[in-house]
Amino acid sequence: MDPMAAIRETFFQECEEQLAELEAGLILMESGAAEAETVNAVFRAVHSIKGGAGIFALDALVRFAHVFETALDQVRSGTLATGPGVMNLLLRAADVLADLVRAARDNGVVDETRTAALVVEFTQISNLGHELPPAPKSQPTVCAPVPTWHISFTPTPALYAKANETALLLRELRRLGPIEAVVDTTHLPELSEMDPEGAYLTWNITLEADCAEQAIRNVFEFVEDDCDLEITAAPPAEPSLKPGDIITGDNGFSFEFFPPPVFDEEEPPAVPEPEHHAPPPSPVVRQSPVEAMAAKAESAAAVSATIRVDLDRVDRMIDLVGELVINEATLSQRVLEAGIARASGVAMALEELEHLTREIQDSVMAIRAQPVRSVFQRMPRLVREVAAQTGKQARLVTEGESTEVDKTVIERIADPLTHMIRNAIDHGLESPEKRLAAGKPAEGLVRLTALHRSGRIVLEVSDDGAGINRARVKEKALENGLISPDATLTDDEIDNLIFLPGFSTASTVSDISGRGVGMDVVRQSVAALGGRIAISSRPGHGSSFTLSLPLTLAVLDGMVISARGHTLIIPLGAIVETLKPKAADVFPLDGEINVIRLRGGYVPMVDVAASLGYSDEFVELDQSVALLVEGEGGVRAVLLADAIHGQRQVVIKSLEANYRAVPGIAAATVMGDGRVALILDVDVVVKTTRSELNRPEPSVLEAH
Amino acid sequence: MGQSTNSDANIRELIAFRVGRQEFCINIMAVHEIRGWTAATALPRSPHYVRGVINLRGAVLPIVELAARLGLPSNEPSARSVIIVVQIAHQQIGLLVDAVSDILTASDANIQPTPDVSSDLVKTFVMGLLPVDGRMISLISLDHVLPQGEMEAA
């Protein structure tokens, strides 16, 4: 990849982060919990996007970001109140900004009219923000007089040492208006006396731009500590004018007339603002305002130090650490075998090593763990859009955004969550009229929560809508031939009908514009992650969907068992309980399948070794242990094995990478002795009681 | 082994190994490493020639017993058996053979065509025959060592 493309990619990555920060900040502002720093962060996010976009000459993006930034600056300075109307506009602007960024990245197109409409709204709102009398309101338009600024810019050697470039700053400055730059070389020494790394030049720049001084300062924001910067408004062309005069079309018209100096580009110069809290009048501002400095310092403190690392590198490291753990275990075993006493120095040192390697493993795993915030942050926009599409009012409340989970899991929960939230609004929430009639607030509530529960992450999407219309669900299931007309179903069973394939109208996960996205697709993608989905619904009070997912896809908690000399791992999540079977509780159901009586019910039994084809003979009951497991969809079975060797965390290794998928085996792992052990696919093994997978005579099953 | 033979496309280095009483060879560029035999973990419902999987520095490596794959009488692997780790397309597999015997340099001219016999195994695997010091070494193709996509009936 050429370096420019790489930089461009980094820019867009950063844009995504800035957009996330922007959205988060705006939502905080909307909820009224915003502090001054939040507003600053929001402003910085837009400003950074604008700055970066300028470098890549993404003009549409720069233009919009500029308008957006201007409005935010007004919010920041307190001249624009953040009422619901303004907040709504800012949120929509954030959406448009995100669209523009993505369009720029993918060379796509954006809805120009939407952008233009927002720009108009911004213009109106920024004028309203000032609560101006009608006459001056018309003043600050494009045909207003263009003030002239004199900028004296003297870089220090440090500026160049930090790889800044005067030409780029000048180019950036040119975006504000026409500039005329003159280099002052009077301080340039003789060549023989010149320090090659020194800085001797001063630029005197004349800028014609209807902008605030702060806007000019922003151009130099990143270098302001490394240069002498003087910004002065040009002296008035007609000094005879009195303050308060309204003049149009005069180039010399300037802030000189109307102190205090204006820090806000939308502010009409003709009317001094009584409520404007500008610093004391001073046409020449040698240093940036104190509060700007303070904000900068705060921002430095708020930004946590992070580095960007290729995911492959992290994965490689996780692999290697997994190897280290195995090697360490092998070494310990060898040392014990060699007859070295546990209390000896070698054994003690090994024990230290073991602690250390475990700690390294945990730390490396933690690198991949990320808060679910990044996914949650995409949802408010979704809610706004779906609500607008469906004509409903919806509010999203999120909880537990800082819950951490492996990055691969995060990437793959976004789609199911999107569909669930879409469904919650589209099918869950009622129209405002119906809600009011039912005595609920017109605005529906969608709640998205995340929490850790017993080694898994649990995500819940709930709404306070009408709940599942069971009569309609049943009717539709009948229509689609999913159930027979005389079936009697419990409420739970009816609720779970929506997960059946063929129940909904749309079929693919990518179909985001369609309505009624198939919940079976959601369930499938959740199951592919080793997760489960459950639903509960109360008529009139809403429904909630609960997703339970493993924290990582790389490590699995498993029970080590042996079956006919083969070591196998059973995922702990699938195990309900272990039991010691009694012959008196076991009954033959047919020639092949035995069932065991368990708390009044009968559960089919599966001999693990036999189901995998390791052995034709069934294990003797009194020599075996039994594990009650639950597969997909709550199907239960009792697995018979020779022995249980305890619980263990294993690193999942793919079989497909070098071989192919093996029915009944989910993956492999490497044990402490360096040998490969297979991880049982409980779903498939449980199904052997229901399908012909391992049974030559399917007719027997018909009897079952 | 390091000398590349790229300069002359017709010259290639081959690694020869023994399976039972026969000798075979494969292109040395496909070989990653050669290791001693370690016990493999059996895979359920695998073809008879797949001995199982072993741990190759954290990766799961399937072991194909070449004798069984080529339809030769198979022996239980001994401590002197050898696993040749080879790259086939994007997968790595281990070939279980009795011993590595030689490294050969051969040009296309040295390689004799396989006689047209009606053996599917020969047609699938043997690409040519190489006479070396009165021995006959079969040059085999690795493309079909692992079952491709096809699932053996359970």
CSV table of C-alpha atoms in Angstrom, one decimal, chain A residues 250-644:
chain,number,residue,atom,x,y,z
A,250,ASP,CA,-17.3,48.2,3.1
A,251,ASN,CA,-14.2,46.3,3.0
A,252,GLY,CA,-12.6,48.2,5.8
A,253,PHE,CA,-15.4,47.5,8.2
A,254,SER,CA,-13.9,45.7,11.1
A,255,PHE,CA,-14.1,44.7,14.7
A,256,GLU,CA,-12.0,47.7,15.6
A,257,PHE,CA,-15.1,49.6,15.8
A,258,PHE,CA,-17.0,47.4,18.1
A,259,PRO,CA,-15.0,46.0,21.0
A,260,PRO,CA,-15.1,43.5,22.6
A,261,PRO,CA,-13.4,41.5,19.9
A,262,VAL,CA,-15.6,38.9,18.5
A,263,PHE,CA,-14.9,35.2,19.0
A,264,ASP,CA,-17.8,34.0,17.0
A,265,GLU,CA,-17.9,34.1,13.3
A,266,GLU,CA,-21.7,34.2,13.0
A,267,GLU,CA,-21.9,37.3,15.2
A,268,PRO,CA,-22.9,40.4,13.4
A,269,PRO,CA,-20.2,42.9,14.0
A,270,ALA,CA,-22.7,45.8,13.9
A,271,VAL,CA,-24.4,45.0,17.2
A,272,PRO,CA,-22.5,44.5,20.4
A,273,GLU,CA,-23.9,41.6,22.3
A,274,PRO,CA,-24.8,42.4,25.9
A,275,GLU,CA,-24.7,38.7,26.9
A,276,HIS,CA,-21.5,38.0,25.1
A,277,HIS,CA,-18.8,37.1,27.6
A,278,ALA,CA,-15.7,38.0,25.6
A,279,PRO,CA,-12.4,38.8,27.2
A,280,PRO,CA,-11.7,42.5,27.8
A,281,PRO,CA,-11.3,44.5,24.6
A,282,SER,CA,-8.0,44.1,23.0
A,283,PRO,CA,-7.7,44.2,19.3
A,284,VAL,CA,-4.4,42.4,19.4
A,285,VAL,CA,-4.5,39.1,21.2
A,286,ARG,CA,-1.0,37.9,21.7
A,287,GLN,CA,-1.9,34.6,23.4
A,288,SER,CA,-4.9,32.4,23.0
A,289,PRO,CA,-7.6,32.9,25.7
A,290,VAL,CA,-6.9,31.4,29.0
A,291,GLU,CA,-9.9,29.1,28.8
A,292,ALA,CA,-8.8,27.7,25.5
A,293,MET,CA,-5.5,26.8,27.1
A,294,ALA,CA,-7.3,25.2,30.0
A,295,ALA,CA,-9.5,23.2,27.7
A,296,LYS,CA,-6.5,22.0,25.9
A,297,ALA,CA,-4.8,20.8,29.1
A,298,GLU,CA,-8.0,19.1,30.1
A,299,SER,CA,-8.3,17.3,26.8
A,300,ALA,CA,-4.7,16.1,27.2
A,301,ALA,CA,-5.7,14.6,30.5
A,302,ALA,CA,-8.9,13.1,29.2
A,303,VAL,CA,-7.4,11.3,26.2
A,304,SER,CA,-6.0,8.1,27.5
A,305,ALA,CA,-2.8,6.9,26.0
A,306,THR,CA,-3.6,4.3,23.4
A,307,ILE,CA,-1.8,2.7,20.5
A,308,ARG,CA,-3.2,1.2,17.4
A,309,VAL,CA,-2.1,-2.4,16.8
A,310,ASP,CA,-2.9,-4.7,14.0
A,311,LEU,CA,-5.3,-7.4,15.2
A,312,ASP,CA,-3.1,-10.1,13.6
A,313,ARG,CA,-0.3,-9.2,15.8
A,314,VAL,CA,-2.4,-9.6,18.9
A,315,ASP,CA,-3.7,-12.9,17.7
A,316,ARG,CA,-0.2,-14.1,17.0
A,317,MET,CA,0.7,-13.1,20.5
A,318,ILE,CA,-2.3,-14.9,21.9
A,319,ASP,CA,-1.3,-18.0,20.0
A,320,LEU,CA,2.3,-17.8,21.3
A,321,VAL,CA,1.3,-17.3,24.8
A,322,GLY,CA,-1.0,-20.3,24.5
A,323,GLU,CA,2.1,-22.2,23.4
A,324,LEU,CA,4.0,-20.9,26.3
A,325,VAL,CA,1.4,-22.1,28.8
A,326,ILE,CA,1.5,-25.6,27.2
A,327,ASN,CA,5.3,-25.7,27.2
A,328,GLU,CA,5.4,-24.6,30.8
A,329,ALA,CA,2.9,-27.3,31.8
A,330,THR,CA,4.9,-29.9,29.8
A,331,LEU,CA,8.1,-28.8,31.5
A,332,SER,CA,6.5,-29.0,35.0
A,333,GLN,CA,5.4,-32.5,34.2
A,334,ARG,CA,8.8,-33.6,33.0
A,335,VAL,CA,10.4,-32.1,36.2
A,336,LEU,CA,8.0,-34.1,38.3
A,337,GLU,CA,8.7,-37.2,36.3
A,338,ALA,CA,12.4,-36.7,36.7
A,339,GLY,CA,11.8,-37.2,40.5
A,340,ILE,CA,12.7,-33.7,41.6
A,341,ALA,CA,11.1,-32.9,44.9
A,342,ARG,CA,8.3,-30.4,45.0
A,343,ALA,CA,10.2,-28.4,47.6
A,344,SER,CA,13.3,-28.1,45.6
A,345,GLY,CA,14.5,-24.9,44.1
A,346,VAL,CA,13.7,-26.0,40.6
A,347,ALA,CA,10.2,-26.9,41.4
A,348,MET,CA,9.6,-23.6,43.2
A,349,ALA,CA,11.0,-21.6,40.3
A,350,LEU,CA,8.7,-23.5,38.0
A,351,GLU,CA,5.8,-22.7,40.1
A,352,GLU,CA,6.7,-19.0,39.9
A,353,LEU,CA,6.9,-19.4,36.2
A,354,GLU,CA,3.5,-21.0,36.1
A,355,HIS,CA,1.9,-18.0,37.9
A,356,LEU,CA,3.7,-15.7,35.6
A,357,THR,CA,2.6,-17.4,32.4
A,358,ARG,CA,-1.0,-17.5,33.6
A,359,GLU,CA,-0.8,-13.8,34.3
A,360,ILE,CA,0.7,-13.2,30.9
A,361,GLN,CA,-2.1,-15.2,29.3
A,362,ASP,CA,-4.8,-13.2,31.2
A,363,SER,CA,-3.2,-9.9,30.2
A,364,VAL,CA,-2.9,-10.8,26.6
A,365,MET,CA,-6.5,-12.0,26.5
A,366,ALA,CA,-7.5,-8.6,28.1
A,367,ILE,CA,-5.9,-6.8,25.1
A,368,ARG,CA,-8.7,-8.2,22.9
A,369,ALA,CA,-11.4,-7.4,25.4
A,370,GLN,CA,-13.2,-4.3,24.5
A,371,PRO,CA,-16.2,-2.5,26.0
A,372,VAL,CA,-19.5,-3.1,24.1
A,373,ARG,CA,-19.7,0.7,23.9
A,374,SER,CA,-18.6,0.7,20.3
A,375,VAL,CA,-21.6,-1.3,19.3
A,376,PHE,CA,-24.0,0.4,21.6
A,377,GLN,CA,-23.0,3.8,20.2
A,378,ARG,CA,-24.4,2.8,16.8
A,379,MET,CA,-27.8,2.1,18.2
A,380,PRO,CA,-29.1,5.6,19.0
A,381,ARG,CA,-28.9,6.5,15.3
A,382,LEU,CA,-30.7,3.3,14.4
A,383,VAL,CA,-33.4,4.1,16.8
A,384,ARG,CA,-33.9,7.6,15.5
A,385,GLU,CA,-34.0,6.4,11.9
A,386,VAL,CA,-36.3,3.5,12.5
A,387,ALA,CA,-38.6,5.6,14.7
A,388,ALA,CA,-38.8,8.2,11.9
A,389,GLN,CA,-39.5,5.5,9.3
A,390,THR,CA,-42.3,3.9,11.3
A,391,GLY,CA,-43.8,7.1,12.6
A,392,LYS,CA,-43.2,6.1,16.2
A,393,GLN,CA,-41.6,7.9,19.0
A,394,ALA,CA,-38.8,6.0,20.6
A,395,ARG,CA,-36.1,6.6,23.2
A,396,LEU,CA,-33.1,4.3,23.7
A,397,VAL,CA,-31.7,3.8,27.1
A,398,THR,CA,-28.4,1.9,27.3
A,399,GLU,CA,-26.8,0.4,30.4
A,400,GLY,CA,-23.6,-1.4,31.0
A,401,GLU,CA,-21.7,0.0,28.0
A,402,SER,CA,-18.4,-0.6,29.7
A,403,THR,CA,-19.0,-4.3,29.9
A,404,GLU,CA,-16.0,-5.9,28.2
A,405,VAL,CA,-16.1,-8.7,25.8
A,406,ASP,CA,-13.7,-10.1,23.1
A,407,LYS,CA,-13.4,-8.1,20.0
A,408,THR,CA,-14.6,-10.8,17.7
A,409,VAL,CA,-17.7,-11.2,19.7
A,410,ILE,CA,-18.3,-7.4,19.6
A,411,GLU,CA,-17.9,-7.4,15.8
A,412,ARG,CA,-20.5,-10.1,15.5
A,413,ILE,CA,-23.2,-9.0,17.9
A,414,ALA,CA,-23.8,-5.8,16.0
A,415,ASP,CA,-26.0,-7.4,13.4
A,416,PRO,CA,-28.2,-9.4,15.8
A,417,LEU,CA,-28.6,-6.4,18.0
A,418,THR,CA,-29.5,-4.2,15.1
A,419,HIS,CA,-32.2,-6.5,14.1
A,420,MET,CA,-33.5,-6.9,17.6
A,421,ILE,CA,-33.7,-3.2,18.2
A,422,ARG,CA,-35.3,-2.7,14.8
A,423,ASN,CA,-37.9,-5.3,15.6
A,424,ALA,CA,-38.5,-3.8,19.1
A,425,ILE,CA,-39.4,-0.5,17.5
A,426,ASP,CA,-41.2,-1.8,14.4
A,427,HIS,CA,-43.1,-4.6,16.0
A,428,GLY,CA,-42.8,-4.0,19.7
A,429,LEU,CA,-43.7,-0.4,20.2
A,430,GLU,CA,-47.2,0.9,19.4
A,431,SER,CA,-48.0,4.1,17.6
A,432,PRO,CA,-48.1,7.3,19.8
A,433,GLU,CA,-51.9,7.4,19.6
A,434,LYS,CA,-52.3,3.8,20.7
A,435,ARG,CA,-49.8,4.3,23.5
A,436,LEU,CA,-51.6,7.4,24.8
A,437,ALA,CA,-54.9,5.5,24.6
A,438,ALA,CA,-53.3,2.7,26.7
A,439,GLY,CA,-52.2,5.2,29.3
A,440,LYS,CA,-48.6,5.1,28.4
A,441,PRO,CA,-46.3,8.0,27.4
A,442,ALA,CA,-46.3,8.7,23.7
A,443,GLU,CA,-42.6,8.0,23.5
A,444,GLY,CA,-41.8,4.4,23.7
A,445,LEU,CA,-38.8,3.1,25.6
A,446,VAL,CA,-36.2,0.7,24.2
A,447,ARG,CA,-33.7,-0.5,26.7
A,448,LEU,CA,-30.4,-2.1,25.8
A,449,THR,CA,-28.3,-3.5,28.6
A,450,ALA,CA,-25.2,-5.5,28.9
A,451,LEU,CA,-23.8,-7.3,31.9
A,452,HIS,CA,-21.5,-10.2,32.9
A,453,ARG,CA,-23.2,-13.2,34.3
A,454,SER,CA,-21.4,-16.4,35.2
A,455,GLY,CA,-18.6,-16.1,32.6
A,456,ARG,CA,-20.8,-15.0,29.8
A,457,ILE,CA,-22.0,-11.7,28.6
A,458,VAL,CA,-25.8,-11.2,28.7
A,459,LEU,CA,-27.3,-8.6,26.4
A,460,GLU,CA,-30.9,-7.6,26.7
A,461,VAL,CA,-33.1,-5.7,24.4
A,462,SER,CA,-36.5,-4.8,25.9
A,463,ASP,CA,-39.3,-2.5,25.0
A,464,ASP,CA,-42.3,-1.2,26.8
A,465,GLY,CA,-44.6,-1.9,23.9
A,466,ALA,CA,-47.6,-4.1,23.5
A,467,GLY,CA,-45.8,-7.4,23.9
A,468,ILE,CA,-46.1,-10.3,21.5
A,469,ASN,CA,-49.5,-10.6,20.0
A,470,ARG,CA,-49.8,-14.3,20.6
A,471,ALA,CA,-53.1,-14.7,18.6
A,472,ARG,CA,-51.5,-13.2,15.6
A,473,VAL,CA,-48.3,-15.1,15.9
A,474,LYS,CA,-50.2,-18.4,16.1
A,475,GLU,CA,-52.4,-17.4,13.2
A,476,LYS,CA,-49.3,-16.6,11.1
A,477,ALA,CA,-47.6,-19.8,12.1
A,478,LEU,CA,-50.7,-21.7,11.1
A,479,GLU,CA,-50.8,-19.8,7.8
A,480,ASN,CA,-47.2,-20.8,7.1
A,481,GLY,CA,-47.8,-24.4,8.0
A,482,LEU,CA,-45.3,-24.2,10.9
A,483,ILE,CA,-47.8,-25.7,13.4
A,484,SER,CA,-50.7,-28.0,13.0
A,485,PRO,CA,-54.2,-26.5,13.6
A,486,ASP,CA,-55.0,-28.7,16.6
A,487,ALA,CA,-51.7,-28.0,18.4
A,488,THR,CA,-52.1,-26.6,21.9
A,489,LEU,CA,-49.2,-24.4,22.7
A,490,THR,CA,-48.1,-22.7,25.9
A,491,ASP,CA,-47.5,-18.9,25.8
A,492,ASP,CA,-43.8,-19.6,25.9
A,493,GLU,CA,-44.0,-21.9,23.0
A,494,ILE,CA,-46.0,-19.4,21.0
A,495,ASP,CA,-43.4,-16.7,21.8
A,496,ASN,CA,-40.7,-19.0,20.6
A,497,LEU,CA,-42.5,-19.5,17.3
A,498,ILE,CA,-41.0,-16.2,16.0
A,499,PHE,CA,-37.6,-17.9,16.0
A,500,LEU,CA,-38.7,-20.5,13.5
A,501,PRO,CA,-37.3,-20.2,10.0
A,502,GLY,CA,-40.0,-19.3,7.6
A,503,PHE,CA,-41.9,-17.4,10.2
A,504,SER,CA,-40.9,-14.0,9.0
A,505,THR,CA,-41.0,-12.3,5.6
A,506,ALA,CA,-37.4,-11.4,5.1
A,507,SER,CA,-34.7,-14.0,4.9
A,508,THR,CA,-31.2,-12.5,5.0
A,509,VAL,CA,-29.2,-10.8,7.6
A,510,SER,CA,-28.1,-8.2,5.1
A,511,ASP,CA,-31.6,-7.1,4.5
A,512,ILE,CA,-31.5,-4.1,6.8
A,513,SER,CA,-34.1,-2.1,5.0
A,514,GLY,CA,-36.7,-4.8,5.2
A,515,ARG,CA,-39.2,-5.0,8.0
A,516,GLY,CA,-39.7,-8.0,10.1
A,517,VAL,CA,-36.2,-9.2,9.8
A,518,GLY,CA,-36.2,-12.9,10.5
A,519,MET,CA,-35.6,-13.7,14.1
A,520,ASP,CA,-34.5,-17.1,13.0
A,521,VAL,CA,-31.5,-15.4,11.3
A,522,VAL,CA,-30.8,-13.6,14.6
A,523,ARG,CA,-31.0,-16.9,16.4
A,524,GLN,CA,-28.7,-18.6,13.9
A,525,SER,CA,-26.0,-15.9,14.1
A,526,VAL,CA,-26.2,-16.0,17.9
A,527,ALA,CA,-25.9,-19.7,17.9
A,528,ALA,CA,-22.9,-19.5,15.6
A,529,LEU,CA,-21.2,-17.5,18.3
A,530,GLY,CA,-22.0,-20.2,20.9
A,531,GLY,CA,-24.8,-18.0,22.3
A,532,ARG,CA,-28.4,-18.5,23.2
A,533,ILE,CA,-31.4,-16.2,22.8
A,534,ALA,CA,-34.5,-16.2,25.0
A,535,ILE,CA,-37.7,-14.2,24.9
A,536,SER,CA,-40.1,-13.1,27.5
A,537,SER,CA,-43.2,-11.1,26.9
A,538,ARG,CA,-46.1,-9.6,28.9
A,539,PRO,CA,-49.1,-8.5,26.9
A,540,GLY,CA,-49.4,-4.7,27.3
A,541,HIS,CA,-46.1,-4.4,29.1
A,542,GLY,CA,-43.6,-5.2,26.3
A,543,SER,CA,-41.2,-7.9,25.5
A,544,SER,CA,-37.6,-8.6,26.2
A,545,PHE,CA,-35.0,-10.6,24.3
A,546,THR,CA,-32.0,-11.9,26.2
A,547,LEU,CA,-28.8,-12.9,24.5
A,548,SER,CA,-26.2,-14.9,26.3
A,549,LEU,CA,-22.8,-15.1,24.7
A,550,PRO,CA,-19.4,-16.4,25.6
A,551,LEU,CA,-16.9,-13.7,26.5
A,552,THR,CA,-14.4,-14.8,24.0
A,553,LEU,CA,-14.3,-17.1,21.0
A,554,ALA,CA,-10.7,-18.0,21.6
A,555,VAL,CA,-11.0,-19.6,25.0
A,556,LEU,CA,-13.5,-22.0,26.3
A,557,ASP,CA,-14.3,-23.4,29.7
A,558,GLY,CA,-14.6,-27.1,29.4
A,559,MET,CA,-15.0,-30.3,31.3
A,560,VAL,CA,-12.3,-32.8,30.5
A,561,ILE,CA,-13.7,-36.3,30.2
A,562,SER,CA,-12.4,-39.6,28.8
A,563,ALA,CA,-14.4,-42.0,26.7
A,564,ARG,CA,-12.8,-45.3,25.7
A,565,GLY,CA,-9.3,-43.9,26.2
A,566,HIS,CA,-10.0,-40.7,24.2
A,567,THR,CA,-9.8,-37.4,25.9
A,568,LEU,CA,-12.6,-35.0,25.1
A,569,ILE,CA,-13.7,-31.6,26.2
A,570,ILE,CA,-17.3,-30.8,26.8
A,571,PRO,CA,-18.1,-27.0,26.8
A,572,LEU,CA,-19.0,-26.1,30.4
A,573,GLY,CA,-21.8,-23.9,29.2
A,574,ALA,CA,-23.7,-26.9,27.8
A,575,ILE,CA,-23.5,-28.9,31.0
A,576,VAL,CA,-26.4,-28.7,33.3
A,577,GLU,CA,-25.2,-31.2,35.9
A,578,THR,CA,-23.2,-34.3,36.4
A,579,LEU,CA,-24.7,-37.4,37.9
A,580,LYS,CA,-24.0,-41.0,38.7
A,581,PRO,CA,-26.6,-43.1,36.8
A,582,LYS,CA,-28.3,-45.9,38.6
A,583,ALA,CA,-29.3,-48.9,36.6
A,584,ALA,CA,-32.8,-48.8,38.2
A,585,ASP,CA,-33.4,-45.4,36.6
A,586,VAL,CA,-32.5,-46.5,33.0
A,587,PHE,CA,-35.0,-47.9,30.7
A,588,PRO,CA,-34.7,-49.0,27.1
A,589,LEU,CA,-36.9,-47.0,24.8
A,590,ASP,CA,-36.1,-49.1,21.8
A,591,GLY,CA,-33.3,-51.4,20.7
A,592,GLU,CA,-30.8,-48.6,20.6
A,593,ILE,CA,-31.9,-45.7,22.8
A,594,ASN,CA,-32.0,-45.8,26.5
A,595,VAL,CA,-33.7,-43.1,28.6
A,596,ILE,CA,-32.9,-42.2,32.2
A,597,ARG,CA,-35.5,-41.1,34.7
A,598,LEU,CA,-34.6,-37.7,35.9
A,599,ARG,CA,-36.9,-35.8,38.4
A,600,GLY,CA,-40.0,-37.3,37.0
A,601,GLY,CA,-39.0,-36.8,33.3
A,602,TYR,CA,-37.2,-39.1,30.8
A,603,VAL,CA,-34.1,-38.0,29.1
A,604,PRO,CA,-32.4,-39.9,26.2
A,605,MET,CA,-28.9,-41.2,26.9
A,606,VAL,CA,-26.0,-40.9,24.5
A,607,ASP,CA,-22.8,-42.9,24.9
A,608,VAL,CA,-20.2,-40.4,23.8
A,609,ALA,CA,-17.6,-42.9,22.5
A,610,ALA,CA,-20.3,-44.8,20.5
A,611,SER,CA,-21.8,-41.6,19.1
A,612,LEU,CA,-18.4,-40.6,17.7
A,613,GLY,CA,-17.8,-44.0,16.3
A,614,TYR,CA,-14.9,-44.8,18.7
A,615,SER,CA,-16.5,-47.9,19.9
A,616,ASP,CA,-19.4,-50.2,19.0
A,617,GLU,CA,-20.0,-51.3,22.6
A,618,PHE,CA,-21.9,-49.3,25.1
A,619,VAL,CA,-20.2,-48.4,28.3
A,620,GLU,CA,-21.1,-50.3,31.4
A,621,LEU,CA,-23.4,-48.2,33.4
A,622,ASP,CA,-21.8,-48.8,36.7
A,623,GLN,CA,-18.4,-47.9,35.3
A,624,SER,CA,-19.5,-44.6,33.8
A,625,VAL,CA,-20.3,-41.1,34.7
A,626,ALA,CA,-23.2,-39.1,33.2
A,627,LEU,CA,-23.5,-35.5,32.3
A,628,LEU,CA,-26.8,-33.9,31.7
A,629,VAL,CA,-26.3,-31.4,28.8
A,630,GLU,CA,-28.5,-29.0,27.0
A,631,GLY,CA,-28.1,-28.3,23.4
A,632,GLU,CA,-29.5,-25.7,21.1
A,633,GLY,CA,-33.2,-25.0,21.7
A,634,GLY,CA,-33.1,-26.5,25.1
A,635,VAL,CA,-32.8,-30.1,23.9
A,636,ARG,CA,-31.5,-32.2,26.7
A,637,ALA,CA,-29.6,-35.5,26.7
A,638,VAL,CA,-27.5,-37.4,29.2
A,639,LEU,CA,-24.0,-38.1,27.9
A,640,LEU,CA,-22.2,-41.2,29.2
A,641,ALA,CA,-18.4,-41.2,29.6
A,642,ASP,CA,-15.8,-43.2,31.4
A,643,ALA,CA,-14.5,-40.5,33.7
A,644,ILE,CA,-14.5,-36.8,34.4
